[in-house]
Amino acid sequence: MGGAYFIGVRGQAVNQNWMRMRDFFRMRAHFGWLYAALSRLKCPNTPIVRTAAPLIDRVLHHLDQRTQRNSAKFDECFGTKTYGRLDVPVNGDRANPVIWGYSAINHDFFREIMRNIPASLSEYTFVDIGSGKGAAVLMASEYPFKHLVGVELNHELVDEARNNVQRFNERTGKEIAPEWSVGDFFQWGPPQSPCLFFFNNPFPEPLTLVAMQHLEKVLSEHPYRTLLVFRKAPKTCGDYLNHSTFWMPLRLAPYWRVYARTSAP
Ligand SMILES: C[S@@+](CC[C@H](N)C(=O)[O-])C[C@H]1O[C@@H](n2cnc3c(N)ncnc32)[C@H](O)[C@@H]1O
């Protein structure tokens, strides 16, 4: 583990503002730091920013387009079919479905996050909550995780994820064999071993906060080291995590955060 982990374990104050400033510039892939800075600049209502707004919008649009084009590259490279947006029902109620978007994580963003985790990954099982077509699980196979697990509500997406593993193995000559759990995260139990939970914006905002509270409850029966990676945490959930005594922040970049469980052995 890196220094930040030990700082928290010893109960010393971790200055989250300082951490946020430090981690802003860790978002190097696709000029993430510039994207975040310009997105924030759009908000203030000063004359100077109002004048520059069209230029800021153009730069943001250009950066977005560039990322979109780049996102298809993982599939081109590995023969998989993970790219594209889909609307999926996520509450199991056919009469009043809550729809949420599926889209795979960009490979460069995934690598950026993994590179910045101050822990040795080899003792952890990688668990993608809301694993969709399996992109993050496939990407995690580049790292020395003990096992790979995907939890996904939508069984058609899990079938696609299985096909993607086959294509990926054929293309790379690897023999990765992730475990897929088809069903609701809220009904699922974690492996009895150290886990890294990966949340890439899997739920609508109100459910995300409930999901974090649920995870803490489940983990209270689970006496193992745990890491939590959250990409694009909604504000309520991010604030909750930052104040929770269950989690200690290790990295606080604008678009992704890494926490370690405080009470694990
Ligand atoms: C944004 S996609 C993330 C895809 C994948 N993690 C990645 O990074 O490539 C969110 C996924 O979460 C799934 N999901 C939503 N609610 C869920 C739940 N309660 N249990 C399990 N999966 C869920 C959706 O079906 C969708 O595939």
GROMACS .gro file of C-alpha atoms and ligand atoms in nm:
model
  292
    1MET     CA    1   0.000   0.000   0.000
    2GLY     CA    2   0.110   0.357  -0.064
    3GLY     CA    3   0.159   0.637   0.183
    4ALA     CA    4  -0.199   0.769   0.182
    5TYR     CA    5  -0.328   0.434   0.311
    6PHE     CA    6  -0.098   0.438   0.610
    7ILE     CA    7  -0.171   0.803   0.685
    8GLY     CA    8  -0.541   0.715   0.731
    9VAL     CA    9  -0.480   0.396   0.923
   10ARG     CA   10  -0.279   0.591   1.178
   11GLY     CA   11  -0.573   0.821   1.225
   12GLN     CA   12  -0.392   1.132   1.103
   13ALA     CA   13  -0.602   1.393   0.932
   14VAL     CA   14  -0.628   1.345   0.559
   15ASN     CA   15  -0.681   1.677   0.394
   16GLN     CA   16  -0.930   1.603   0.122
   17ASN     CA   17  -0.897   1.943  -0.042
   18TRP     CA   18  -0.529   1.893  -0.081
   19MET     CA   19  -0.596   1.546  -0.217
   20ARG     CA   20  -0.841   1.686  -0.472
   21MET     CA   21  -0.586   1.937  -0.597
   22ARG     CA   22  -0.315   1.673  -0.617
   23ASP     CA   23  -0.537   1.426  -0.802
   24PHE     CA   24  -0.682   1.675  -1.049
   25PHE     CA   25  -0.373   1.639  -1.265
   26ARG     CA   26  -0.370   1.261  -1.246
   27MET     CA   27  -0.646   1.272  -1.509
   28ARG     CA   28  -0.411   1.286  -1.804
   29ALA     CA   29  -0.586   1.052  -2.048
   30HIS     CA   30  -0.766   1.254  -2.317
   31PHE     CA   31  -0.673   1.576  -2.133
   32GLY     CA   32  -0.916   1.485  -1.855
   33TRP     CA   33  -0.786   1.763  -1.631
   34LEU     CA   34  -0.849   2.022  -1.904
   35TYR     CA   35  -1.199   1.884  -1.961
   36ALA     CA   36  -1.276   1.906  -1.589
   37ALA     CA   37  -1.131   2.258  -1.560
   38LEU     CA   38  -1.326   2.391  -1.861
   39SER     CA   39  -1.649   2.222  -1.747
   40ARG     CA   40  -1.615   2.401  -1.413
   41LEU     CA   41  -1.533   2.732  -1.577
   42LYS     CA   42  -1.861   2.719  -1.768
   43CYS     CA   43  -2.055   2.769  -1.446
   44PRO     CA   44  -1.934   3.107  -1.310
   45ASN     CA   45  -2.138   3.398  -1.441
   46THR     CA   46  -1.853   3.644  -1.493
   47PRO     CA   47  -1.841   3.857  -1.812
   48ILE     CA   48  -1.504   3.710  -1.909
   49VAL     CA   49  -1.632   3.352  -1.891
   50ARG     CA   50  -1.956   3.447  -2.070
   51THR     CA   51  -1.750   3.586  -2.358
   52ALA     CA   52  -1.533   3.278  -2.372
   53ALA     CA   53  -1.828   3.034  -2.342
   54PRO     CA   54  -1.854   2.949  -2.715
   55LEU     CA   55  -1.482   2.875  -2.728
   56ILE     CA   56  -1.502   2.662  -2.413
   57ASP     CA   57  -1.796   2.471  -2.565
   58ARG     CA   58  -1.600   2.410  -2.884
   59VAL     CA   59  -1.300   2.274  -2.696
   60LEU     CA   60  -1.522   2.051  -2.480
   61HIS     CA   61  -1.703   1.925  -2.789
   62HIS     CA   62  -1.373   1.852  -2.962
   63LEU     CA   63  -1.243   1.661  -2.657
   64ASP     CA   64  -1.570   1.464  -2.637
   65GLN     CA   65  -1.555   1.368  -3.004
   66ARG     CA   66  -1.196   1.260  -2.969
   67THR     CA   67  -1.282   1.035  -2.675
   68GLN     CA   68  -1.581   0.888  -2.861
   69ARG     CA   69  -1.363   0.799  -3.161
   70ASN     CA   70  -1.102   0.649  -2.933
   71SER     CA   71  -1.356   0.444  -2.737
   72ALA     CA   72  -1.423   0.210  -3.030
   73LYS     CA   73  -1.054   0.119  -3.049
   74PHE     CA   74  -1.069  -0.145  -2.775
   75ASP     CA   75  -1.314  -0.349  -2.983
   76GLU     CA   76  -1.109  -0.298  -3.302
   77CYS     CA   77  -0.802  -0.421  -3.122
   78PHE     CA   78  -0.955  -0.724  -2.946
   79GLY     CA   79  -1.240  -0.825  -3.180
   80THR     CA   80  -1.497  -0.765  -2.904
   81LYS     CA   81  -1.835  -0.587  -2.918
   82THR     CA   82  -1.858  -0.367  -2.612
   83TYR     CA   83  -1.885  -0.018  -2.761
   84GLY     CA   84  -2.205   0.183  -2.795
   85ARG     CA   85  -2.479   0.318  -2.573
   86LEU     CA   86  -2.788   0.120  -2.478
   87ASP     CA   87  -3.085   0.199  -2.260
   88VAL     CA   88  -3.148  -0.080  -2.009
   89PRO     CA   89  -3.429  -0.121  -1.756
   90VAL     CA   90  -3.274  -0.140  -1.410
   91ASN     CA   91  -3.562  -0.182  -1.162
   92GLY     CA   92  -3.729  -0.506  -1.277
   93ASP     CA   93  -4.071  -0.334  -1.297
   94ARG     CA   94  -4.213  -0.389  -1.648
   95ALA     CA   95  -4.503  -0.151  -1.592
   96ASN     CA   96  -4.284   0.139  -1.472
   97PRO     CA   97  -3.932   0.067  -1.587
   98VAL     CA   98  -3.647   0.290  -1.471
   99ILE     CA   99  -3.412   0.320  -1.766
  100TRP     CA  100  -3.037   0.363  -1.725
  101GLY     CA  101  -2.762   0.386  -1.983
  102TYR     CA  102  -2.514   0.112  -2.061
  103SER     CA  103  -2.184   0.225  -2.204
  104ALA     CA  104  -1.844   0.065  -2.173
  105ILE     CA  105  -1.555   0.238  -2.004
  106ASN     CA  106  -1.287   0.379  -2.231
  107HIS     CA  107  -0.967   0.173  -2.213
  108ASP     CA  108  -0.745   0.477  -2.154
  109PHE     CA  109  -0.959   0.591  -1.862
  110PHE     CA  110  -0.955   0.243  -1.715
  111ARG     CA  111  -0.576   0.229  -1.734
  112GLU     CA  112  -0.546   0.576  -1.584
  113ILE     CA  113  -0.748   0.467  -1.281
  114MET     CA  114  -0.561   0.139  -1.232
  115ARG     CA  115  -0.225   0.313  -1.263
  116ASN     CA  116  -0.320   0.547  -0.981
  117ILE     CA  117  -0.435   0.292  -0.725
  118PRO     CA  118  -0.173   0.295  -0.447
  119ALA     CA  119  -0.201  -0.074  -0.366
  120SER     CA  120  -0.068  -0.404  -0.487
  121LEU     CA  121  -0.354  -0.541  -0.698
  122SER     CA  122  -0.242  -0.901  -0.685
  123GLU     CA  123  -0.418  -0.975  -0.357
  124TYR     CA  124  -0.759  -0.856  -0.481
  125THR     CA  125  -1.046  -0.999  -0.683
  126PHE     CA  126  -1.170  -0.742  -0.935
  127VAL     CA  127  -1.548  -0.708  -0.911
  128ASP     CA  128  -1.730  -0.493  -1.165
  129ILE     CA  129  -2.072  -0.393  -1.036
  130GLY     CA  130  -2.293  -0.352  -1.341
  131SER     CA  131  -2.051  -0.526  -1.574
  132GLY     CA  132  -2.255  -0.477  -1.894
  133LYS     CA  133  -2.085  -0.637  -2.194
  134GLY     CA  134  -1.772  -0.710  -1.993
  135ALA     CA  135  -1.540  -0.430  -2.107
  136ALA     CA  136  -1.401  -0.340  -1.764
  137VAL     CA  137  -1.357  -0.707  -1.671
  138LEU     CA  138  -1.164  -0.770  -1.994
  139MET     CA  139  -0.948  -0.463  -1.929
  140ALA     CA  140  -0.884  -0.577  -1.573
  141SER     CA  141  -0.727  -0.894  -1.714
  142GLU     CA  142  -0.420  -0.680  -1.798
  143TYR     CA  143  -0.355  -0.648  -1.425
  144PRO     CA  144  -0.250  -0.912  -1.175
  145PHE     CA  145  -0.587  -0.954  -1.002
  146LYS     CA  146  -0.652  -1.291  -0.837
  147HIS     CA  147  -0.994  -1.337  -1.001
  148LEU     CA  148  -1.230  -1.143  -1.224
  149VAL     CA  149  -1.600  -1.110  -1.144
  150GLY     CA  150  -1.883  -0.927  -1.317
  151VAL     CA  151  -2.224  -0.864  -1.158
  152GLU     CA  152  -2.492  -0.765  -1.409
  153LEU     CA  153  -2.868  -0.737  -1.386
  154ASN     CA  154  -2.940  -0.781  -1.755
  155HIS     CA  155  -2.890  -1.140  -1.872
  156GLU     CA  156  -2.864  -1.044  -2.241
  157LEU     CA  157  -2.568  -0.822  -2.158
  158VAL     CA  158  -2.408  -1.109  -1.966
  159ASP     CA  159  -2.451  -1.334  -2.274
  160GLU     CA  160  -2.272  -1.065  -2.474
  161ALA     CA  161  -2.001  -1.043  -2.210
  162ARG     CA  162  -1.945  -1.421  -2.236
  163ASN     CA  163  -1.915  -1.393  -2.615
  164ASN     CA  164  -1.673  -1.107  -2.570
  165VAL     CA  165  -1.452  -1.315  -2.342
  166GLN     CA  166  -1.439  -1.585  -2.611
  167ARG     CA  167  -1.346  -1.332  -2.880
  168PHE     CA  168  -1.088  -1.170  -2.652
  169ASN     CA  169  -0.927  -1.505  -2.571
  170GLU     CA  170  -0.916  -1.604  -2.938
  171ARG     CA  171  -0.755  -1.274  -3.034
  172THR     CA  172  -0.504  -1.254  -2.749
  173GLY     CA  173  -0.428  -1.623  -2.689
  174LYS     CA  174  -0.513  -1.563  -2.324
  175GLU     CA  175  -0.744  -1.793  -2.131
  176ILE     CA  176  -0.925  -1.558  -1.902
  177ALA     CA  177  -1.231  -1.706  -1.733
  178PRO     CA  178  -1.427  -1.441  -1.542
  179GLU     CA  179  -1.713  -1.539  -1.317
  180TRP     CA  180  -2.044  -1.378  -1.412
  181SER     CA  181  -2.316  -1.325  -1.161
  182VAL     CA  182  -2.646  -1.256  -1.337
  183GLY     CA  183  -2.883  -1.063  -1.117
  184ASP     CA  184  -2.935  -0.767  -0.893
  185PHE     CA  185  -2.639  -0.625  -0.703
  186PHE     CA  186  -2.874  -0.569  -0.409
  187GLN     CA  187  -2.930  -0.946  -0.381
  188TRP     CA  188  -2.569  -1.047  -0.438
  189GLY     CA  189  -2.301  -1.153  -0.191
  190PRO     CA  190  -1.930  -1.076  -0.245
  191PRO     CA  191  -1.653  -1.338  -0.268
  192GLN     CA  192  -1.500  -1.422   0.069
  193SER     CA  193  -1.162  -1.268  -0.010
  194PRO     CA  194  -1.013  -0.920  -0.059
  195CYS     CA  195  -1.202  -0.740  -0.336
  196LEU     CA  196  -1.168  -0.430  -0.545
  197PHE     CA  197  -1.520  -0.310  -0.627
  198PHE     CA  198  -1.543  -0.116  -0.950
  199PHE     CA  199  -1.845   0.107  -0.995
  200ASN     CA  200  -1.864   0.280  -1.332
  201ASN     CA  201  -2.178   0.484  -1.283
  202PRO     CA  202  -2.401   0.176  -1.267
  203PHE     CA  203  -2.714   0.320  -1.106
  204PRO     CA  204  -2.939   0.626  -1.121
  205GLU     CA  205  -2.834   0.879  -0.853
  206PRO     CA  206  -3.089   0.792  -0.576
  207LEU     CA  207  -3.000   0.422  -0.602
  208THR     CA  208  -2.627   0.493  -0.591
  209LEU     CA  209  -2.636   0.621  -0.236
  210VAL     CA  210  -2.848   0.324  -0.127
  211ALA     CA  211  -2.600   0.096  -0.306
  212MET     CA  212  -2.309   0.236  -0.102
  213GLN     CA  213  -2.500   0.185   0.222
  214HIS     CA  214  -2.588  -0.167   0.109
  215LEU     CA  215  -2.225  -0.240   0.024
  216GLU     CA  216  -2.114  -0.128   0.370
  217LYS     CA  217  -2.378  -0.351   0.530
  218VAL     CA  218  -2.274  -0.653   0.325
  219LEU     CA  219  -1.907  -0.585   0.397
  220SER     CA  220  -1.963  -0.569   0.770
  221GLU     CA  221  -1.993  -0.951   0.746
  222HIS     CA  222  -1.686  -0.963   0.523
  223PRO     CA  223  -1.364  -0.920   0.719
  224TYR     CA  224  -1.134  -0.864   0.421
  225ARG     CA  225  -0.936  -0.580   0.279
  226THR     CA  226  -1.148  -0.388   0.031
  227LEU     CA  227  -1.086  -0.121  -0.227
  228LEU     CA  228  -1.359   0.082  -0.388
  229VAL     CA  229  -1.319   0.255  -0.721
  230PHE     CA  230  -1.601   0.483  -0.823
  231ARG     CA  231  -1.612   0.647  -1.162
  232LYS     CA  232  -1.848   0.942  -1.204
  233ALA     CA  233  -1.996   0.921  -0.856
  234PRO     CA  234  -2.304   1.142  -0.828
  235LYS     CA  235  -2.255   1.428  -0.580
  236THR     CA  236  -2.472   1.285  -0.302
  237CYS     CA  237  -2.283   0.958  -0.318
  238GLY     CA  238  -1.940   1.125  -0.337
  239ASP     CA  239  -2.020   1.342  -0.035
  240TYR     CA  240  -2.145   1.037   0.153
  241LEU     CA  241  -1.826   0.842   0.080
  242ASN     CA  242  -1.606   1.132   0.187
  243HIS     CA  243  -1.778   1.151   0.524
  244SER     CA  244  -1.825   0.781   0.583
  245THR     CA  245  -1.602   0.636   0.853
  246PHE     CA  246  -1.616   0.307   0.664
  247TRP     CA  247  -1.404   0.440   0.377
  248MET     CA  248  -1.079   0.628   0.360
  249PRO     CA  249  -1.011   0.825   0.043
  250LEU     CA  250  -0.686   0.738  -0.135
  251ARG     CA  251  -0.744   0.929  -0.458
  252LEU     CA  252  -0.999   1.201  -0.529
  253ALA     CA  253  -0.983   1.299  -0.895
  254PRO     CA  254  -1.287   1.482  -1.035
  255TYR     CA  255  -1.410   1.188  -1.245
  256TRP     CA  256  -1.295   0.895  -1.035
  257ARG     CA  257  -1.217   0.816  -0.673
  258VAL     CA  258  -1.041   0.537  -0.493
  259TYR     CA  259  -1.117   0.441  -0.133
  260ALA     CA  260  -0.987   0.176   0.102
  261ARG     CA  261  -1.196   0.023   0.372
  262THR     CA  262  -1.078   0.157   0.706
  263SER     CA  263  -1.156  -0.133   0.933
  264ALA     CA  264  -1.023  -0.435   0.742
  265PRO     CA  265  -0.729  -0.629   0.881
  266LIG     C1  266  -2.260   0.231  -1.726
  266LIG     S1  267  -2.288   0.057  -1.747
  266LIG     C2  268  -2.128   0.003  -1.690
  266LIG     C3  269  -2.061  -0.100  -1.779
  266LIG     C4  270  -1.931  -0.158  -1.728
  266LIG     N1  271  -1.914  -0.153  -1.585
  266LIG     C5  272  -1.810  -0.090  -1.790
  266LIG     O1  273  -1.746  -0.010  -1.722
  266LIG     O2  274  -1.780  -0.115  -1.906
  266LIG     C6  275  -2.392   0.020  -1.607
  266LIG     C7  276  -2.444  -0.123  -1.600
  266LIG     O3  277  -2.500  -0.147  -1.470
  266LIG     C8  278  -2.605  -0.242  -1.482
  266LIG     N2  279  -2.691  -0.238  -1.364
  266LIG     C9  280  -2.779  -0.141  -1.330
  266LIG     N3  281  -2.841  -0.170  -1.214
  266LIG    C10  282  -2.791  -0.289  -1.171
  266LIG    C11  283  -2.814  -0.372  -1.056
  266LIG     N4  284  -2.905  -0.338  -0.963
  266LIG     N5  285  -2.744  -0.487  -1.044
  266LIG    C12  286  -2.653  -0.523  -1.138
  266LIG     N6  287  -2.627  -0.448  -1.250
  266LIG    C13  288  -2.695  -0.333  -1.266
  266LIG    C14  289  -2.674  -0.197  -1.610
  266LIG     O4  290  -2.753  -0.301  -1.667
  266LIG    C15  291  -2.556  -0.157  -1.698
  266LIG     O5  292  -2.514  -0.265  -1.780
   0.00000   0.00000   0.00000
